[in-house]
CSV table of C-alpha atoms in Angstrom, one decimal:
chain,number,residue,atom,x,y,z
T,1308,THR,CA,74.4,-18.0,127.7
T,1309,ARG,CA,77.1,-19.3,125.5
T,1310,GLU,CA,75.4,-17.6,122.6
T,1311,SER,CA,75.4,-14.2,124.3
T,1312,THR,CA,77.3,-11.4,122.6
T,1313,TYR,CA,79.9,-9.1,124.1
T,1314,SER,CA,77.2,-6.4,124.1
T,1315,ASP,CA,74.7,-8.7,125.9
T,1316,PHE,CA,77.3,-9.2,128.8
T,1317,GLN,CA,78.1,-5.5,128.8
T,1318,ARG,CA,74.4,-4.6,129.0
T,1319,TYR,CA,73.9,-7.1,131.8
T,1320,PHE,CA,76.9,-5.7,133.8
T,1321,HIS,CA,75.7,-2.1,133.2
T,1322,ASP,CA,72.1,-2.8,134.2
T,1323,ALA,CA,73.2,-4.7,137.3
T,1324,GLY,CA,75.6,-1.9,138.3
T,1325,LEU,CA,78.6,-4.2,138.2
T,1326,TYR,CA,82.2,-3.3,137.5
T,1327,LYS,CA,81.3,0.3,136.5
T,1328,CYS,CA,80.5,-1.0,133.1
T,1329,PRO,CA,79.2,1.7,130.6
T,1330,ARG,CA,76.0,1.1,128.7
T,1331,PRO,CA,76.8,-0.5,125.4
T,1332,CYS,CA,76.2,1.3,122.2
T,1333,GLU,CA,73.0,0.3,120.5
T,1334,PRO,CA,73.5,-0.5,116.8
T,1335,TYR,CA,72.2,2.7,115.3
T,1336,GLU,CA,73.2,5.4,117.8
T,1337,GLU,CA,76.2,6.8,115.9
T,1338,PRO,CA,76.4,7.9,112.3
T,1339,CYS,CA,77.6,5.1,110.0
T,1340,LEU,CA,80.5,5.1,107.5
T,1341,ARG,CA,80.8,3.0,104.4
T,1342,PHE,CA,83.1,0.0,104.8
T,1343,ASP,CA,85.8,0.2,102.2
T,1344,GLN,CA,89.6,0.3,101.9
T,1345,ASP,CA,89.5,3.9,103.4
T,1346,TYR,CA,87.5,2.8,106.6
T,1347,PRO,CA,89.3,4.6,109.5
T,1348,GLY,CA,89.5,1.4,111.6
T,1349,MET,CA,91.0,-0.8,108.9
T,1350,LYS,CA,94.3,-1.4,110.7
T,1351,LEU,CA,92.5,-2.7,113.8
T,1352,VAL,CA,90.1,-4.8,111.7
T,1353,MET,CA,93.1,-6.4,109.8
T,1354,TRP,CA,94.8,-7.1,113.2
T,1355,ALA,CA,91.7,-8.8,114.5
T,1356,HIS,CA,91.2,-10.7,111.3
T,1357,GLU,CA,94.8,-12.0,111.5
T,1358,GLY,CA,94.2,-13.0,115.1
T,1359,LEU,CA,91.1,-15.0,114.2
T,1360,ILE,CA,92.9,-16.9,111.6
T,1361,LEU,CA,96.2,-17.5,113.5
T,1362,HIS,CA,94.6,-18.1,116.9
T,1363,PRO,CA,91.1,-19.6,116.4
T,1364,LYS,CA,91.1,-21.3,119.8
T,1365,ARG,CA,91.8,-18.2,121.9
T,1366,HIS,CA,88.2,-17.0,121.6
T,1367,TRP,CA,89.1,-13.3,121.7
T,1368,PHE,CA,86.0,-12.8,119.6
T,1369,PRO,CA,83.6,-15.6,120.5
T,1370,GLU,CA,80.8,-13.9,118.4
T,1371,LEU,CA,82.9,-14.3,115.2
T,1372,ALA,CA,83.9,-17.3,113.3
T,1373,ALA,CA,87.4,-17.6,111.8
T,1374,THR,CA,85.8,-17.0,108.4
T,1375,ALA,CA,84.1,-13.7,109.4
T,1376,SER,CA,84.2,-11.0,106.8
T,1377,LEU,CA,86.2,-7.8,107.5
T,1378,LYS,CA,83.0,-5.9,107.6
T,1379,ASP,CA,81.6,-8.3,110.3
T,1380,ILE,CA,84.8,-7.8,112.3
T,1381,ALA,CA,84.5,-4.0,112.1
T,1382,LYS,CA,80.9,-4.3,113.3
T,1383,ALA,CA,82.0,-6.5,116.3
T,1384,LEU,CA,84.8,-4.1,117.2
T,1385,TYR,CA,82.3,-1.2,117.1
T,1386,MET,CA,79.9,-3.0,119.3
T,1387,ARG,CA,82.7,-3.7,121.8
T,1388,GLY,CA,83.3,0.1,122.0
T,1389,HIS,CA,86.7,0.3,120.2
T,1390,ASP,CA,87.0,4.1,119.6
T,1391,LYS,CA,89.0,3.6,116.4
T,1392,THR,CA,86.3,1.6,114.7
T,1393,PRO,CA,83.2,3.8,113.8
T,1394,ARG,CA,79.9,2.2,113.0
T,1395,VAL,CA,79.7,0.5,109.6
T,1396,CYS,CA,76.6,1.2,107.5
T,1397,GLU,CA,74.3,-1.7,107.0
T,1398,ASP,CA,73.6,-2.8,103.4
T,1399,GLY,CA,71.3,-0.1,101.9
T,1400,GLU,CA,71.8,2.3,104.8
T,1401,GLU,CA,72.8,5.8,103.7
T,1402,GLU,CA,76.2,7.0,105.0
T,1403,GLY,CA,75.8,9.2,108.0
T,1404,HIS,CA,72.5,7.8,109.0
T,1405,PHE,CA,71.8,7.3,112.8
T,1406,VAL,CA,69.0,7.1,115.3
T,1407,PRO,CA,69.8,8.8,118.6
T,1408,ALA,CA,69.1,6.7,121.7
T,1409,GLU,CA,66.9,9.3,123.1
T,1410,ASN,CA,64.7,9.2,120.0
T,1411,ALA,CA,64.1,5.5,120.4
T,1412,CYS,CA,61.0,6.0,122.6
T,1413,LEU,CA,57.9,6.4,120.6
T,1414,ASN,CA,57.8,10.2,119.8
T,1415,GLY,CA,61.3,10.4,121.3
T,1416,GLY,CA,63.2,13.2,122.8
T,1417,PRO,CA,65.2,13.3,126.0
T,1418,ASP,CA,62.4,15.2,127.7
T,1419,SER,CA,59.5,13.0,126.5
T,1420,HIS,CA,57.4,11.3,129.2
T,1421,CYS,CA,58.1,7.9,127.7
T,1422,THR,CA,61.8,8.3,127.8
T,1423,GLU,CA,61.6,9.4,131.5
T,1424,GLU,CA,59.5,6.4,132.3
T,1425,VAL,CA,61.9,4.0,130.6
T,1426,VAL,CA,65.0,5.6,132.2
T,1427,ASP,CA,63.3,5.5,135.7
T,1428,ALA,CA,62.2,1.9,135.3
T,1429,MET,CA,65.7,0.8,134.1
T,1430,SER,CA,67.6,2.8,136.8
T,1431,HIS,CA,65.7,1.7,139.9
T,1432,GLY,CA,62.0,0.8,139.2
T,1433,PHE,CA,62.9,-2.7,138.1
T,1434,SER,CA,65.4,-3.4,140.8
T,1435,ASP,CA,62.9,-2.1,143.4
T,1436,ASP,CA,60.0,-4.4,142.3
T,1437,PRO,CA,60.7,-6.6,139.3
T,1438,SER,CA,57.2,-8.1,139.6
T,1439,LYS,CA,55.8,-4.8,138.2
T,1440,PHE,CA,57.6,-5.5,134.9
T,1441,VAL,CA,56.3,-8.8,133.6
T,1442,GLY,CA,58.4,-10.1,130.8
T,1443,LEU,CA,61.4,-8.0,131.6
T,1444,ASN,CA,64.6,-8.9,133.4
T,1445,VAL,CA,68.0,-7.5,134.3
T,1446,THR,CA,69.3,-7.9,130.7
T,1447,SER,CA,66.3,-6.2,129.1
T,1448,THR,CA,67.3,-3.3,126.8
T,1449,PHE,CA,66.0,0.3,126.5
T,1450,SER,CA,63.9,-1.0,123.6
T,1451,ASP,CA,62.5,-3.8,125.7
T,1452,PHE,CA,61.3,-1.4,128.3
T,1453,GLN,CA,60.0,1.0,125.6
T,1454,ALA,CA,57.9,-1.8,124.2
T,1455,TYR,CA,56.7,-2.7,127.7
T,1456,PHE,CA,55.4,0.9,128.3
T,1457,HIS,CA,54.0,1.1,124.8
T,1458,ASN,CA,52.0,-2.0,125.2
T,1459,ALA,CA,50.9,-1.3,128.8
């Protein structure tokens, strides 16, 4: 939809096997850094900020308003996969905190049964027979599939 984020589109393209699109980063997969004047991606953040102000109609960052904070811009750049913009810590989040994607499934771990079920369902189970996965669709995330298996 018009309200969909860049990550929503990337997830859709990835899940549908389109354009060799990589899986988008989930918000807490990588260790976070405090956002301050020493933030490693500050040059790119400032460039994007200037672009939002000078060219508001170009829609380079449709998820951001021209009044977006520098921190919000850094978060958007991270979620778009810019390698020079590490994940920014949320308010109250300790620097360095992260939750690995493979631990997102109940008791977690890349070898857990739950993780195997989710990966299998996402990679071909859903496309083979979507009727088995009531409430899920091609844009459903790892967490959506995890919740489905947890509640099944």
